[in-house]
Amino acid sequence: LNNQRQGESVEGAAKVPTMSLSKHKSNKSVISVGPWGGNGGSPWDDGDFKGIRQIVIVHAGAIDSIRIEYDKNGRSIWSDKHGGNGGDKTDKIVLDYPREHLTSMSGHYGSVSVGSACVIRSLTFHSNLRKFGPYGVENGTFFSFPMDGGKIKGFHGRSGWFLDSIGVHLSHNSQNTFWSTIKGSARNLLRS
């Protein structure tokens, strides 16, 4: 890497965050939102699953890595680790699956130090039963995608030495309500 950490720009300046909204390729009832954060590191996409059983988050001044245990028709499927090997603290979010599911995610992104890459600094998750986090440092640009009645079924983003960016794959039982909520949330994002 020529003495350069993956996810940092050549000049050392923060990367411009990105965000997009699209229907997921493999399942028309699932949409992909995001990612939020920087554009360093390499892209990854876990796809969409029946549900999420747990998330392992390693963090310090930023989110160093995440690893997710998904449910695929009753079988446990672990994602690759998304991020690097740093971090002083490890937290586990263990959901009461299948009764409990993640409904929304928020956090902060920005540079850890002057001239460093834009990465995910903090993450907070909400389920249909409770709140998890915040994990990491709540510093930088805030992002949020609240969903009434939504269900997070997978994650995507970019990672290198840190979790550079993160987005979600979402589903909803009622498609009309789902798309109305998505359009309203997207409008609110564009206004901020």
PDB file of C-alpha atoms in Angstrom:
ATOM      1  CA  LEU A   1       0.000   0.000   0.000  1.00  0.00           C
ATOM      2  CA  ASN A   2       3.026   2.289  -0.275  1.00  0.00           C
ATOM      3  CA  ASN A   3       2.830   3.431   3.376  1.00  0.00           C
ATOM      4  CA  GLN A   4      -0.738   4.607   2.771  1.00  0.00           C
ATOM      5  CA  ARG A   5      -3.659   3.222   4.748  1.00  0.00           C
ATOM      6  CA  GLN A   6      -6.417   1.798   2.624  1.00  0.00           C
ATOM      7  CA  GLY A   7      -9.326   4.265   2.548  1.00  0.00           C
ATOM      8  CA  GLU A   8      -7.155   7.385   2.605  1.00  0.00           C
ATOM      9  CA  SER A   9      -6.908   9.622  -0.416  1.00  0.00           C
ATOM     10  CA  VAL A  10      -3.510  10.226  -1.968  1.00  0.00           C
ATOM     11  CA  GLU A  11      -3.502  13.809  -0.729  1.00  0.00           C
ATOM     12  CA  GLY A  12      -4.788  12.696   2.696  1.00  0.00           C
ATOM     13  CA  ALA A  13      -7.982  14.760   2.391  1.00  0.00           C
ATOM     14  CA  ALA A  14     -11.363  13.377   3.422  1.00  0.00           C
ATOM     15  CA  LYS A  15     -13.403  11.696   0.726  1.00  0.00           C
ATOM     16  CA  VAL A  16     -16.794  13.056  -0.316  1.00  0.00           C
ATOM     17  CA  PRO A  17     -19.634  10.975   1.195  1.00  0.00           C
ATOM     18  CA  THR A  18     -22.081   9.222  -1.115  1.00  0.00           C
ATOM     19  CA  MET A  19     -25.739   8.176  -0.853  1.00  0.00           C
ATOM     20  CA  SER A  20     -28.049   6.416  -3.298  1.00  0.00           C
ATOM     21  CA  LEU A  21     -31.482   4.790  -3.338  1.00  0.00           C
ATOM     22  CA  SER A  22     -32.272   1.807  -5.572  1.00  0.00           C
ATOM     23  CA  LYS A  23     -34.299  -1.392  -5.713  1.00  0.00           C
ATOM     24  CA  HIS A  24     -32.177  -4.432  -4.861  1.00  0.00           C
ATOM     25  CA  LYS A  25     -31.302  -6.524  -7.919  1.00  0.00           C
ATOM     26  CA  SER A  26     -32.180  -9.948  -6.512  1.00  0.00           C
ATOM     27  CA  ASN A  27     -35.459  -9.124  -4.777  1.00  0.00           C
ATOM     28  CA  LYS A  28     -37.979  -6.488  -5.888  1.00  0.00           C
ATOM     29  CA  SER A  29     -39.473  -6.239  -2.382  1.00  0.00           C
ATOM     30  CA  VAL A  30     -36.054  -5.178  -1.024  1.00  0.00           C
ATOM     31  CA  ILE A  31     -34.453  -1.802  -1.651  1.00  0.00           C
ATOM     32  CA  SER A  32     -30.897  -0.654  -1.037  1.00  0.00           C
ATOM     33  CA  VAL A  33     -30.299   2.669   0.721  1.00  0.00           C
ATOM     34  CA  GLY A  34     -26.911   4.351   1.078  1.00  0.00           C
ATOM     35  CA  PRO A  35     -24.103   3.990   1.676  1.00  0.00           C
ATOM     36  CA  TRP A  36     -23.306   6.876   4.011  1.00  0.00           C
ATOM     37  CA  GLY A  37     -19.678   7.776   4.692  1.00  0.00           C
ATOM     38  CA  GLY A  38     -16.526   8.013   2.618  1.00  0.00           C
ATOM     39  CA  ASN A  39     -15.556   6.375  -0.657  1.00  0.00           C
ATOM     40  CA  GLY A  40     -12.227   4.866   0.409  1.00  0.00           C
ATOM     41  CA  GLY A  41     -11.564   1.167   0.819  1.00  0.00           C
ATOM     42  CA  SER A  42     -13.163  -1.562  -1.301  1.00  0.00           C
ATOM     43  CA  PRO A  43     -16.885  -2.101  -1.940  1.00  0.00           C
ATOM     44  CA  TRP A  44     -18.732  -4.983  -0.280  1.00  0.00           C
ATOM     45  CA  ASP A  45     -22.331  -6.195  -0.317  1.00  0.00           C
ATOM     46  CA  ASP A  46     -23.647  -8.968   1.918  1.00  0.00           C
ATOM     47  CA  GLY A  47     -26.964  -9.151   0.017  1.00  0.00           C
ATOM     48  CA  ASP A  48     -30.352  -9.553   1.673  1.00  0.00           C
ATOM     49  CA  PHE A  49     -31.331 -12.327   4.069  1.00  0.00           C
ATOM     50  CA  LYS A  50     -34.371 -13.471   6.020  1.00  0.00           C
ATOM     51  CA  GLY A  51     -33.068 -11.664   9.091  1.00  0.00           C
ATOM     52  CA  ILE A  52     -30.166 -10.562  11.259  1.00  0.00           C
ATOM     53  CA  ARG A  53     -29.209 -12.514  14.388  1.00  0.00           C
ATOM     54  CA  GLN A  54     -26.305 -10.418  15.664  1.00  0.00           C
ATOM     55  CA  ILE A  55     -23.697  -7.769  14.816  1.00  0.00           C
ATOM     56  CA  VAL A  56     -20.145  -7.596  16.185  1.00  0.00           C
ATOM     57  CA  ILE A  57     -18.788  -4.020  16.196  1.00  0.00           C
ATOM     58  CA  VAL A  58     -15.120  -3.188  16.878  1.00  0.00           C
ATOM     59  CA  HIS A  59     -14.470   0.498  17.546  1.00  0.00           C
ATOM     60  CA  ALA A  60     -12.338   3.202  19.146  1.00  0.00           C
ATOM     61  CA  GLY A  61     -12.194   6.693  17.573  1.00  0.00           C
ATOM     62  CA  ALA A  62     -14.176   5.296  14.629  1.00  0.00           C
ATOM     63  CA  ILE A  63     -15.855   2.050  13.619  1.00  0.00           C
ATOM     64  CA  ASP A  64     -12.903  -0.210  12.850  1.00  0.00           C
ATOM     65  CA  SER A  65     -14.960  -3.193  11.668  1.00  0.00           C
ATOM     66  CA  ILE A  66     -18.316  -4.931  11.732  1.00  0.00           C
ATOM     67  CA  ARG A  67     -19.285  -8.556  11.190  1.00  0.00           C
ATOM     68  CA  ILE A  68     -22.890  -9.693  10.863  1.00  0.00           C
ATOM     69  CA  GLU A  69     -24.588 -13.021  11.557  1.00  0.00           C
ATOM     70  CA  TYR A  70     -27.548 -13.406   9.205  1.00  0.00           C
ATOM     71  CA  ASP A  71     -30.361 -15.955   9.090  1.00  0.00           C
ATOM     72  CA  LYS A  72     -30.894 -17.748   5.794  1.00  0.00           C
ATOM     73  CA  ASN A  73     -33.916 -20.026   6.096  1.00  0.00           C
ATOM     74  CA  GLY A  74     -33.025 -21.105   9.631  1.00  0.00           C
ATOM     75  CA  ARG A  75     -29.269 -21.387   8.992  1.00  0.00           C
ATOM     76  CA  SER A  76     -26.639 -19.092  10.492  1.00  0.00           C
ATOM     77  CA  ILE A  77     -24.541 -17.267   7.861  1.00  0.00           C
ATOM     78  CA  TRP A  78     -21.643 -15.026   8.987  1.00  0.00           C
ATOM     79  CA  SER A  79     -20.469 -12.174   6.794  1.00  0.00           C
ATOM     80  CA  ASP A  80     -16.827 -11.406   6.170  1.00  0.00           C
ATOM     81  CA  LYS A  81     -15.325  -8.869   8.541  1.00  0.00           C
ATOM     82  CA  HIS A  82     -15.840  -5.431   6.999  1.00  0.00           C
ATOM     83  CA  GLY A  83     -12.955  -3.202   8.107  1.00  0.00           C
ATOM     84  CA  GLY A  84      -9.518  -3.477   9.654  1.00  0.00           C
ATOM     85  CA  ASN A  85      -7.865  -5.046  12.687  1.00  0.00           C
ATOM     86  CA  GLY A  86      -7.769  -1.967  14.965  1.00  0.00           C
ATOM     87  CA  GLY A  87     -10.143  -0.934  17.710  1.00  0.00           C
ATOM     88  CA  ASP A  88      -9.978  -1.059  21.494  1.00  0.00           C
ATOM     89  CA  LYS A  89     -13.525  -2.160  22.206  1.00  0.00           C
ATOM     90  CA  THR A  90     -15.725  -4.971  20.882  1.00  0.00           C
ATOM     91  CA  ASP A  91     -19.506  -4.895  21.331  1.00  0.00           C
ATOM     92  CA  LYS A  92     -22.092  -7.476  20.300  1.00  0.00           C
ATOM     93  CA  ILE A  93     -25.666  -6.704  19.373  1.00  0.00           C
ATOM     94  CA  VAL A  94     -27.575  -9.957  19.928  1.00  0.00           C
ATOM     95  CA  LEU A  95     -31.141  -9.819  18.655  1.00  0.00           C
ATOM     96  CA  ASP A  96     -33.962 -11.999  19.977  1.00  0.00           C
ATOM     97  CA  TYR A  97     -34.384 -13.401  16.467  1.00  0.00           C
ATOM     98  CA  PRO A  98     -36.919 -14.088  14.934  1.00  0.00           C
ATOM     99  CA  ARG A  99     -39.101 -12.025  17.303  1.00  0.00           C
ATOM    100  CA  GLU A 100     -36.776  -9.007  17.084  1.00  0.00           C
ATOM    101  CA  HIS A 101     -35.472  -7.309  13.939  1.00  0.00           C
ATOM    102  CA  LEU A 102     -33.541  -4.143  13.115  1.00  0.00           C
ATOM    103  CA  THR A 103     -35.716  -1.275  11.887  1.00  0.00           C
ATOM    104  CA  SER A 104     -33.322   1.661  11.446  1.00  0.00           C
ATOM    105  CA  MET A 105     -29.728   2.827  11.626  1.00  0.00           C
ATOM    106  CA  SER A 106     -28.030   6.151  12.292  1.00  0.00           C
ATOM    107  CA  GLY A 107     -24.537   7.389  12.974  1.00  0.00           C
ATOM    108  CA  HIS A 108     -21.800   9.865  12.149  1.00  0.00           C
ATOM    109  CA  TYR A 109     -19.105   9.954   9.477  1.00  0.00           C
ATOM    110  CA  GLY A 110     -16.030  12.129   9.105  1.00  0.00           C
ATOM    111  CA  SER A 111     -12.264  12.239   9.466  1.00  0.00           C
ATOM    112  CA  VAL A 112     -10.627  10.798  12.575  1.00  0.00           C
ATOM    113  CA  SER A 113      -7.818  13.372  12.310  1.00  0.00           C
ATOM    114  CA  VAL A 114      -7.001  16.372  10.114  1.00  0.00           C
ATOM    115  CA  GLY A 115      -6.267  15.221   6.579  1.00  0.00           C
ATOM    116  CA  SER A 116      -7.402  11.623   7.091  1.00  0.00           C
ATOM    117  CA  ALA A 117     -10.060   9.760   5.126  1.00  0.00           C
ATOM    118  CA  CYS A 118     -13.790  10.061   5.757  1.00  0.00           C
ATOM    119  CA  VAL A 119     -14.944   6.947   7.668  1.00  0.00           C
ATOM    120  CA  ILE A 120     -17.878   5.853   9.825  1.00  0.00           C
ATOM    121  CA  ARG A 121     -17.287   7.371  13.291  1.00  0.00           C
ATOM    122  CA  SER A 122     -20.350   5.997  15.122  1.00  0.00           C
ATOM    123  CA  LEU A 123     -23.309   3.657  14.644  1.00  0.00           C
ATOM    124  CA  THR A 124     -26.643   3.319  16.449  1.00  0.00           C
ATOM    125  CA  PHE A 125     -29.265   0.686  15.627  1.00  0.00           C
ATOM    126  CA  HIS A 126     -32.940   0.469  16.551  1.00  0.00           C
ATOM    127  CA  SER A 127     -34.965  -2.721  16.586  1.00  0.00           C
ATOM    128  CA  ASN A 128     -38.701  -3.181  16.912  1.00  0.00           C
ATOM    129  CA  LEU A 129     -38.015  -3.632  20.667  1.00  0.00           C
ATOM    130  CA  ARG A 130     -35.004  -1.498  21.703  1.00  0.00           C
ATOM    131  CA  LYS A 131     -32.030   0.731  20.874  1.00  0.00           C
ATOM    132  CA  PHE A 132     -28.377  -0.377  20.544  1.00  0.00           C
ATOM    133  CA  GLY A 133     -25.544   2.112  20.848  1.00  0.00           C
ATOM    134  CA  PRO A 134     -24.139   4.505  20.048  1.00  0.00           C
ATOM    135  CA  TYR A 135     -20.886   2.684  19.277  1.00  0.00           C
ATOM    136  CA  GLY A 136     -17.779   4.700  18.401  1.00  0.00           C
ATOM    137  CA  VAL A 137     -17.498   8.491  18.639  1.00  0.00           C
ATOM    138  CA  GLU A 138     -20.481  10.724  17.812  1.00  0.00           C
ATOM    139  CA  ASN A 139     -18.463  13.289  15.892  1.00  0.00           C
ATOM    140  CA  GLY A 140     -18.733  14.444  12.274  1.00  0.00           C
ATOM    141  CA  THR A 141     -21.726  14.535   9.953  1.00  0.00           C
ATOM    142  CA  PHE A 142     -24.876  12.890  11.321  1.00  0.00           C
ATOM    143  CA  PHE A 143     -26.848  10.477   9.120  1.00  0.00           C
ATOM    144  CA  SER A 144     -30.110   8.681   9.792  1.00  0.00           C
ATOM    145  CA  PHE A 145     -32.655   6.653   7.889  1.00  0.00           C
ATOM    146  CA  PRO A 146     -35.702   6.120  10.118  1.00  0.00           C
ATOM    147  CA  MET A 147     -38.222   3.550   8.901  1.00  0.00           C
ATOM    148  CA  ASP A 148     -41.724   2.968  10.228  1.00  0.00           C
ATOM    149  CA  GLY A 149     -42.449  -0.721   9.731  1.00  0.00           C
ATOM    150  CA  GLY A 150     -39.221  -1.395   7.845  1.00  0.00           C
ATOM    151  CA  LYS A 151     -36.890  -4.327   8.364  1.00  0.00           C
ATOM    152  CA  ILE A 152     -33.138  -4.271   7.701  1.00  0.00           C
ATOM    153  CA  LYS A 153     -32.276  -7.491   5.854  1.00  0.00           C
ATOM    154  CA  GLY A 154     -28.633  -6.868   4.954  1.00  0.00           C
ATOM    155  CA  PHE A 155     -25.793  -4.379   4.700  1.00  0.00           C
ATOM    156  CA  HIS A 156     -23.446  -3.007   2.038  1.00  0.00           C
ATOM    157  CA  GLY A 157     -20.711  -0.390   1.970  1.00  0.00           C
ATOM    158  CA  ARG A 158     -16.959   0.123   1.668  1.00  0.00           C
ATOM    159  CA  SER A 159     -14.124  -0.860   3.980  1.00  0.00           C
ATOM    160  CA  GLY A 160     -10.364  -0.926   4.272  1.00  0.00           C
ATOM    161  CA  TRP A 161      -8.537  -0.219   7.525  1.00  0.00           C
ATOM    162  CA  PHE A 162     -11.876   1.110   8.858  1.00  0.00           C
ATOM    163  CA  LEU A 163     -15.551   0.848   7.976  1.00  0.00           C
ATOM    164  CA  ASP A 164     -15.482   3.609   5.339  1.00  0.00           C
ATOM    165  CA  SER A 165     -19.213   3.607   4.542  1.00  0.00           C
ATOM    166  CA  ILE A 166     -22.357   1.623   5.287  1.00  0.00           C
ATOM    167  CA  GLY A 167     -25.797   1.210   3.722  1.00  0.00           C
ATOM    168  CA  VAL A 168     -28.752  -1.114   4.246  1.00  0.00           C
ATOM    169  CA  HIS A 169     -31.053  -3.458   2.343  1.00  0.00           C
ATOM    170  CA  LEU A 170     -34.638  -2.945   3.575  1.00  0.00           C
ATOM    171  CA  SER A 171     -37.998  -4.634   3.179  1.00  0.00           C
ATOM    172  CA  HIS A 172     -41.527  -3.865   4.282  1.00  0.00           C
ATOM    173  CA  ASN A 173     -44.752  -5.882   4.434  1.00  0.00           C
ATOM    174  CA  SER A 174     -46.888  -3.265   2.681  1.00  0.00           C
ATOM    175  CA  GLN A 175     -45.252  -2.057  -0.549  1.00  0.00           C
ATOM    176  CA  ASN A 176     -47.404   1.093  -0.879  1.00  0.00           C
ATOM    177  CA  THR A 177     -46.643   2.223   2.674  1.00  0.00           C
ATOM    178  CA  PHE A 178     -43.020   1.188   2.206  1.00  0.00           C
ATOM    179  CA  TRP A 179     -42.460   3.310  -0.898  1.00  0.00           C
ATOM    180  CA  SER A 180     -44.315   6.284   0.631  1.00  0.00           C
ATOM    181  CA  THR A 181     -42.068   6.086   3.708  1.00  0.00           C
ATOM    182  CA  ILE A 182     -38.946   5.727   1.540  1.00  0.00           C
ATOM    183  CA  LYS A 183     -39.887   8.706  -0.623  1.00  0.00           C
ATOM    184  CA  GLY A 184     -40.596  10.833   2.474  1.00  0.00           C
ATOM    185  CA  SER A 185     -37.302   9.834   4.108  1.00  0.00           C
ATOM    186  CA  ALA A 186     -35.403  10.524   0.877  1.00  0.00           C
ATOM    187  CA  ARG A 187     -37.022  13.988   0.619  1.00  0.00           C
ATOM    188  CA  ASN A 188     -35.988  14.740   4.206  1.00  0.00           C
ATOM    189  CA  LEU A 189     -32.419  13.636   3.441  1.00  0.00           C
ATOM    190  CA  LEU A 190     -32.259  15.939   0.423  1.00  0.00           C
ATOM    191  CA  ARG A 191     -33.481  18.914   2.489  1.00  0.00           C
ATOM    192  CA  SER A 192     -30.765  18.490   5.138  1.00  0.00           C
TER     193      SER A 192
END
